Short mmCIF file of C-alpha atoms in Angstrom, two decimals:
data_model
loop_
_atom_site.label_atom_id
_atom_site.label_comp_id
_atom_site.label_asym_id
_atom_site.label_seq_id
_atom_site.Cartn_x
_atom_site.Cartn_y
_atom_site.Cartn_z
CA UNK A 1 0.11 5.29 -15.95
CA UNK A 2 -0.34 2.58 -18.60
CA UNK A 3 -4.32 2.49 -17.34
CA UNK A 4 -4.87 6.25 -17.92
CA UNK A 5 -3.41 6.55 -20.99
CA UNK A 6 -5.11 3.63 -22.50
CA UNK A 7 -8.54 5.20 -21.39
CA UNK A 8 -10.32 8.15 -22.99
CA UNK A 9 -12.31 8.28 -19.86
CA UNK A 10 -9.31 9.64 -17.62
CA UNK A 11 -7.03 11.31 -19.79
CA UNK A 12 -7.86 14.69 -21.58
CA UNK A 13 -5.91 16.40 -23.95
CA UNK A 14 -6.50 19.76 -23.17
CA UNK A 15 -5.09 20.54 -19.76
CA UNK A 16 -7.47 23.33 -19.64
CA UNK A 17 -10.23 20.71 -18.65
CA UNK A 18 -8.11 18.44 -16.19
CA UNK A 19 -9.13 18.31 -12.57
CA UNK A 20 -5.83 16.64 -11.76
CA UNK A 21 -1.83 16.72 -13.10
CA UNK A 22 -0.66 13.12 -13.24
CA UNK A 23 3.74 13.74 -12.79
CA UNK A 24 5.11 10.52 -14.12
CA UNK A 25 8.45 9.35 -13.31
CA UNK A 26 9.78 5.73 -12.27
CA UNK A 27 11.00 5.32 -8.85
CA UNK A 28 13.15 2.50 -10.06
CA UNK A 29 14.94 4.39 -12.91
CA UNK A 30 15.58 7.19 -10.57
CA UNK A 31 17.53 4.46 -8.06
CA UNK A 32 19.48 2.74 -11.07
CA UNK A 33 20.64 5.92 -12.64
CA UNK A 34 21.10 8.29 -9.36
CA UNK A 35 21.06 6.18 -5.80
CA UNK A 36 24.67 5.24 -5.03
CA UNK A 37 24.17 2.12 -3.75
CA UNK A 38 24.45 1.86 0.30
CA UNK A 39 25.79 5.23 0.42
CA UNK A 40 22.50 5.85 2.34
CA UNK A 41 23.04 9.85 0.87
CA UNK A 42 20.23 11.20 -0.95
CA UNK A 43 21.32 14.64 -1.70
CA UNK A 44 21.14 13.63 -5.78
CA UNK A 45 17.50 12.55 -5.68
CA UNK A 46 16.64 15.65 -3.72
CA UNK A 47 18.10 17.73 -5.89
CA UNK A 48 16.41 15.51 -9.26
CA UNK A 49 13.06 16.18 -7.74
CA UNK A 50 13.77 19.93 -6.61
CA UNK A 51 14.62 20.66 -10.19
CA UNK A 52 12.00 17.97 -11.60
CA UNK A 53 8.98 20.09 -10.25
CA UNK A 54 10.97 23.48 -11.26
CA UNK A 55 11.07 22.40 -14.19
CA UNK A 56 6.76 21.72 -14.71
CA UNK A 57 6.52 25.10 -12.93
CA UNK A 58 8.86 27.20 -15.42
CA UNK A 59 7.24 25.37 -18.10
CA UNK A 60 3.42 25.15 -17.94
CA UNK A 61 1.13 27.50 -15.95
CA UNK A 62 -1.18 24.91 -14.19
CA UNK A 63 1.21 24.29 -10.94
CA UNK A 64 1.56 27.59 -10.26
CA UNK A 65 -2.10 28.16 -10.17
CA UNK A 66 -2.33 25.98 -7.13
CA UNK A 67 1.03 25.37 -6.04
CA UNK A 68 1.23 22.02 -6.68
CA UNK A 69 -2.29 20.90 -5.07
CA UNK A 70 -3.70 19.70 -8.40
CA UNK A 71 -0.54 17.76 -9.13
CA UNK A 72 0.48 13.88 -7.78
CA UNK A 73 2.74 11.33 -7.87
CA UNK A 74 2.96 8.21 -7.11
CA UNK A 75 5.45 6.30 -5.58
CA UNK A 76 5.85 2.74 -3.73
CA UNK A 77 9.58 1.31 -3.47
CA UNK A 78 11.01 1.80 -0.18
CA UNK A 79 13.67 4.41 -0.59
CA UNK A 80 11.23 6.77 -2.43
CA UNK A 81 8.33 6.16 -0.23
CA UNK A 82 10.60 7.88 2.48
CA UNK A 83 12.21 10.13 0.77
CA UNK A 84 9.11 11.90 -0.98
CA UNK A 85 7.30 12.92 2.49
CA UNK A 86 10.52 14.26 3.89
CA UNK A 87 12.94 15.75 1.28
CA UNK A 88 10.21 17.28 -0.93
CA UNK A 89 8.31 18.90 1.85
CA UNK A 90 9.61 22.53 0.75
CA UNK A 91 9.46 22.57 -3.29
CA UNK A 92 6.75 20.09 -3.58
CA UNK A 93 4.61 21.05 -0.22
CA UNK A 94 1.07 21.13 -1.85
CA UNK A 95 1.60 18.18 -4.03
CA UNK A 96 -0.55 15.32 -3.51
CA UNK A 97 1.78 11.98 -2.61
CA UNK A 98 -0.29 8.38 -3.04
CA UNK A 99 2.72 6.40 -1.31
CA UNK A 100 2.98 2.92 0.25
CA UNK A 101 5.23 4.66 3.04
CA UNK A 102 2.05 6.00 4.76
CA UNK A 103 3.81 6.95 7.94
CA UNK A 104 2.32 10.04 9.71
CA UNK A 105 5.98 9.95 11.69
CA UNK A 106 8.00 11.19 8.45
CA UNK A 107 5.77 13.46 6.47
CA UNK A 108 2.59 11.64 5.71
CA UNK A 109 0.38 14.34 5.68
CA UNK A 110 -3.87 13.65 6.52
CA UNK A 111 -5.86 15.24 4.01
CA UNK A 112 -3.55 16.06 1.29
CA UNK A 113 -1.77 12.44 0.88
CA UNK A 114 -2.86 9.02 -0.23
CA UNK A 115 -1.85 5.69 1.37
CA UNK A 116 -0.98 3.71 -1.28
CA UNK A 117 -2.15 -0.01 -1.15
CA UNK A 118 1.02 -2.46 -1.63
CA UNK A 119 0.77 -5.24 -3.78
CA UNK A 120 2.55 -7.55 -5.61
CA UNK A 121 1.21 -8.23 -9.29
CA UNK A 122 1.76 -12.23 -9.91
CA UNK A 123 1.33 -12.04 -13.47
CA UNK A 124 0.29 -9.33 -15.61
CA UNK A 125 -1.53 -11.09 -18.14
CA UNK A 126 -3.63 -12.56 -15.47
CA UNK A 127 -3.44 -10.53 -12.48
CA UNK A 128 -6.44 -12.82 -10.89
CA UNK A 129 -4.42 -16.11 -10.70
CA UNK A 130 -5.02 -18.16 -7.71
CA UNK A 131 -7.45 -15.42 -6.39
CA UNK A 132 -9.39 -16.35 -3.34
CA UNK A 133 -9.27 -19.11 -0.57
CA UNK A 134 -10.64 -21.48 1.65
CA UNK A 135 -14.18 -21.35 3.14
CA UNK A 136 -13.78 -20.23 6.84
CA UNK A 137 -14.69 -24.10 7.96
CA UNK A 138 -11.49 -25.41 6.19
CA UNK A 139 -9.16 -22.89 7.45
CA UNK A 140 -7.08 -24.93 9.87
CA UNK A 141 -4.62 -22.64 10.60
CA UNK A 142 -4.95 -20.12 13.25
CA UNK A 143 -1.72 -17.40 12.52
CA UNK A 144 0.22 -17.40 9.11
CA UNK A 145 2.95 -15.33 8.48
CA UNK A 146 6.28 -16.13 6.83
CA UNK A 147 8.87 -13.51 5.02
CA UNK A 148 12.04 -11.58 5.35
CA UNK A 149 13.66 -10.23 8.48
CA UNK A 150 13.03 -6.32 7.36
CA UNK A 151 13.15 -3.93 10.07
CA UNK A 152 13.24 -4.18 13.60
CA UNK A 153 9.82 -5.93 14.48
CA UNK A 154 9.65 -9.15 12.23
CA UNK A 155 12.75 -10.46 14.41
CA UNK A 156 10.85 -9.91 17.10
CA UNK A 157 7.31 -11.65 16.21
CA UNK A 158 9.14 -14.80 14.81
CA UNK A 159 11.45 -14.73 18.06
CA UNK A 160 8.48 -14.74 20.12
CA UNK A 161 6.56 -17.26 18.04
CA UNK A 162 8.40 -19.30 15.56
CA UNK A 163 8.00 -23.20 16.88
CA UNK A 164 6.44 -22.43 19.85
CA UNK A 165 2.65 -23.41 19.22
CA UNK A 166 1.32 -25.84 16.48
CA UNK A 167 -1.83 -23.09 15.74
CA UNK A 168 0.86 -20.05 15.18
CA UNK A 169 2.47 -21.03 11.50
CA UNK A 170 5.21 -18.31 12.18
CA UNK A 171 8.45 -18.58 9.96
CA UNK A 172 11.11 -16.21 8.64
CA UNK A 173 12.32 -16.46 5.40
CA UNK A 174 11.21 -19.22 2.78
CA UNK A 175 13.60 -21.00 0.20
CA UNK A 176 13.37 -19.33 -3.09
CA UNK A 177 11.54 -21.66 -5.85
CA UNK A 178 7.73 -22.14 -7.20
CA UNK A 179 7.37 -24.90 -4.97
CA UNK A 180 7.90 -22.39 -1.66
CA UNK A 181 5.47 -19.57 -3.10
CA UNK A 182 2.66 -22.04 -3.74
CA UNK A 183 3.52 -23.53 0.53
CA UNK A 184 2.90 -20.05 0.93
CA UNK A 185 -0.01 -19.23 -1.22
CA UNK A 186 -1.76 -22.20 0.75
CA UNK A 187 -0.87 -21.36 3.74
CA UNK A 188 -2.86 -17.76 3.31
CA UNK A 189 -5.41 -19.78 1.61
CA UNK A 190 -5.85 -22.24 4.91
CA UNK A 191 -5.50 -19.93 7.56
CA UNK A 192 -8.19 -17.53 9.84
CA UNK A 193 -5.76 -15.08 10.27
CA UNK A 194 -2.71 -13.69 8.04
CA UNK A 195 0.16 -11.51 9.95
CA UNK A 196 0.98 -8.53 8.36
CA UNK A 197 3.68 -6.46 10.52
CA UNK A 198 5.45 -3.53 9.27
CA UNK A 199 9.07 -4.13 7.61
CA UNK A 200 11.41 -1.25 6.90
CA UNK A 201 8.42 1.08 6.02
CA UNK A 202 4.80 0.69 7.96
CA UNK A 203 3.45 -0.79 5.22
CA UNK A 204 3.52 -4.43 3.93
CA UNK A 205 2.07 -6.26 0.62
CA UNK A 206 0.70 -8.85 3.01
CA UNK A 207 -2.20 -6.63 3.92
CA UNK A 208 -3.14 -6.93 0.18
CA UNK A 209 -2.19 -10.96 -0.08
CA UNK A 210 -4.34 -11.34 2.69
CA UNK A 211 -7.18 -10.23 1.15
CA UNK A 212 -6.36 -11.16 -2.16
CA UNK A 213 -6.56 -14.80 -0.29
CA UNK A 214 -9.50 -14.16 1.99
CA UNK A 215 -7.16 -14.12 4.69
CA UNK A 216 -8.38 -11.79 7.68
CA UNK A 217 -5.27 -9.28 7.82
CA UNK A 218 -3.76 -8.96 11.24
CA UNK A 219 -1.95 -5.54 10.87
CA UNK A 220 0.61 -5.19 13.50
CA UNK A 221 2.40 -1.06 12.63
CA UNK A 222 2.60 1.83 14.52
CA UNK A 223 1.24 5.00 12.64
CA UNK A 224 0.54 3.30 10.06
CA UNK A 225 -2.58 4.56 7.75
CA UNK A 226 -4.19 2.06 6.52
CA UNK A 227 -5.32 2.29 2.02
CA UNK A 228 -8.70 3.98 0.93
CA UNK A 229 -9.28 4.63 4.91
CA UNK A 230 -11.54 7.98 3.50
CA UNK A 231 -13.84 5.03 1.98
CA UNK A 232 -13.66 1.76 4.04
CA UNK A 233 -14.17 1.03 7.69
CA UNK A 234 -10.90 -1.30 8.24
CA UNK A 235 -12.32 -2.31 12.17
CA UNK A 236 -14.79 -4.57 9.62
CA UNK A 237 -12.51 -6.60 8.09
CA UNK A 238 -9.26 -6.52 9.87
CA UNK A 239 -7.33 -6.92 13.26
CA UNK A 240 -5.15 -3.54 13.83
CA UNK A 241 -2.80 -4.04 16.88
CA UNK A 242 -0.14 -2.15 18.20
CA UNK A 243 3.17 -3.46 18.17
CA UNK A 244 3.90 -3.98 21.90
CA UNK A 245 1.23 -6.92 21.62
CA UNK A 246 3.21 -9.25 19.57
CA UNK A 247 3.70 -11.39 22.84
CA UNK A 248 -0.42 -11.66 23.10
CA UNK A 249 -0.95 -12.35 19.70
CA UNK A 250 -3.05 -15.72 20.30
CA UNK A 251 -4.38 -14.59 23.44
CA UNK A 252 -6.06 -11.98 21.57
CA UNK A 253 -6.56 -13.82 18.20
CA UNK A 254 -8.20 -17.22 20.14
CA UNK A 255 -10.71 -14.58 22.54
CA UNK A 256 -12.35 -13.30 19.15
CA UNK A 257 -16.27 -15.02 18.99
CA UNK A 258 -16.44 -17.14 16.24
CA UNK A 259 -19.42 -14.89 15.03
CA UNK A 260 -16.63 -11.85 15.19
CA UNK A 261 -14.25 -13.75 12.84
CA UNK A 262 -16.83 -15.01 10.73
CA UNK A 263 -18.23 -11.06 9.93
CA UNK A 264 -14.60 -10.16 9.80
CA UNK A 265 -14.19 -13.20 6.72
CA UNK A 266 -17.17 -11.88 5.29
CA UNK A 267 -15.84 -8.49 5.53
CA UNK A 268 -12.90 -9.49 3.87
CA UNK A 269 -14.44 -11.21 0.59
CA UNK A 270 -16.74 -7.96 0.39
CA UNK A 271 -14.02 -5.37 0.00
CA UNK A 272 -11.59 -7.70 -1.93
CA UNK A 273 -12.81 -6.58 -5.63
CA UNK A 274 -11.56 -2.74 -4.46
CA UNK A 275 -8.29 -4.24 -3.84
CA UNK A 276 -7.75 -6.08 -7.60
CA UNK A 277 -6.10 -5.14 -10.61
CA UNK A 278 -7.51 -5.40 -14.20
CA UNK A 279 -5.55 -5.51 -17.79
CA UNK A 280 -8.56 -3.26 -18.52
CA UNK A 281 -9.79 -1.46 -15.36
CA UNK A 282 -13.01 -2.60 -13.69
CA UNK A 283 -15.75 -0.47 -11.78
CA UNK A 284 -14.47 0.21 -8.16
CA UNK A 285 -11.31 -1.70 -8.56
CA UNK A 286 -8.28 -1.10 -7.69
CA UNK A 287 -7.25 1.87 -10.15
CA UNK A 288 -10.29 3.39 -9.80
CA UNK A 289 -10.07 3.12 -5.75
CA UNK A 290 -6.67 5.07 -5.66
CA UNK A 291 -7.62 7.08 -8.07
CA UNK A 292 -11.40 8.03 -6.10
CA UNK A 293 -8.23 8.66 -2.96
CA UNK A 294 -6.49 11.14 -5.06
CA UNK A 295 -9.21 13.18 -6.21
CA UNK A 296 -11.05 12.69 -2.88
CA UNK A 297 -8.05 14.52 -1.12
CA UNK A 298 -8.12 16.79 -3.86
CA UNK A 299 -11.40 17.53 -3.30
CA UNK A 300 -10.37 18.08 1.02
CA UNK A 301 -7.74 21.01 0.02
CA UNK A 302 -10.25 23.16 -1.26
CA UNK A 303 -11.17 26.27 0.78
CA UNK A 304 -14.06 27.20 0.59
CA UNK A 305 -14.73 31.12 -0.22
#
């Protein structure tokens, strides 16, 4: 929101000449002020965003000209990301939704919605820091993945893996401090290939990190769609497996050709500036990527006459 509105180019002030309704709102106000906290009952923030898009249709004409197609939102905490597919599905059918949560198993809908691409700004002065990696002749490490025990299948890959071969860096958790995120940061930076599996939701910031560090991504999540798949081919930079092949993760991993891994590097490093943020947007970045999604699905609604 704070890129649009500090650019002429994608903000007009007549809504007579807008292709598209931005409807602002922040996810993490709406948990603060309305989520009860492990109550795991959502009947508030269904009823804040029934009345939230009653509200835009009572008062302006342009959602009721479309029903919502020319309107989206955009969402990416957890609770949100599952809610908005499922609980707005009969006030806010049309509505375009770019969400992390791109799960075609709870409302994700081909064609209308955008999979949102997760990602964890270090710093917002400098959104760049530490960008990039090692060349693919000093990456050492075969398998990197460390993190949180979310969901059902990260207990599972680090019960398979964790100490049980020197080329598989597989950990859980990793002590809070700066000294932890940079053993982290160069462990993405050293390794061929950087696991990404699923958490709570199918998505995972670690499909972003890994690029962000020239890290092939290893994307282990069932119906999961992957970000800007209407633009990029993802077989061309990353490994997608299906989650029952956790326990032949090096099998498959050491049997791809050195030639393989070394397009699927190159791959990597080509696609990376569509996957970085700006303080001032850049051609074919990141905000202009999700934004090319949006309109793009837009665009797909459209019958002809």
């Amino acid at each position: 929101m704070k890129l649009m509105q500090g650019s002429k180019q994608f903000v007009v002030k007549d809504p007579r000449k807008a292709h598209l309704f931005y409807m602002p709102f922040s996810s993490r106000m709406l948990e603060y002020t309305l989520y009860v906290r492990n109550s795991h009952n959502r009947t508030n923030l269904r009823q804040h965003l029934k009345e939230y898009s009653e509200k835009i249709a009572a008062k302006y004409p342009f959602w009721n000209r479309t029903g919502g197609a020319d309107h989206f939102l955009v969402a990416c905490h957890d609770w949100v990301c599952s809610l908005a597919p499922y609980e707005t599905r009969h006030h806010m059918e049309h509505c375009i939704k770019a969400l992390c949560n791109a799960d075609v198993t709870v409302g994700f809908k081909l064609g209308r919605d955008v999979s949102l691409p997760e990602t964890y700004v270090r710093a917002a002065r400098n959104p760049l820091r530490d960008l990039g990696g090692k060349p693919p002749s000093q990456r050492n490490i075969l398998a990197f993945y460390a993190g949180g025990m979310h969901g059902y299948l990260r207990p599972i890959l680090v019960k398979q893996w964790k100490d049980k071969d020197p080329n598989m860096k597989i950990f859980g958790p990793m002590p809070a401090g700066v000294a932890s995120k940079m053993n982290y940061i160069q462990h993405m930076k050293r390794s061929k290939y950087c696991i990404c599996p699923k958490g709570y939701e199918v998505n995972s910031p670690r499909v972003v990190e890994a690029i962000f560090y020239e890290c092939v991504p290893v994307i282990i999540s069932d119906n999961f769609i992957p970000p800007l798949f209407e633009v990029f081919n993802w077989k061309a930079f990353s490994i997608i497996l299906p989650e029952k092949d956790i326990p032949n993760l090096k099998e498959i991993l050491v049997s791809i050709p050195a030639k393989r891994y070394m397009d699927l590097q190159l791959g990597v490093r080509k696609v990376q500036r569509h996957f970085l943020w700006h303080g001032r947007p850049l051609k074919y970045d990141l905000f202009h990527m999700t934004l090319h999604s949006i309109w793009y699905n837009r665009v797909y609604q459209i019958k002809p006459r």
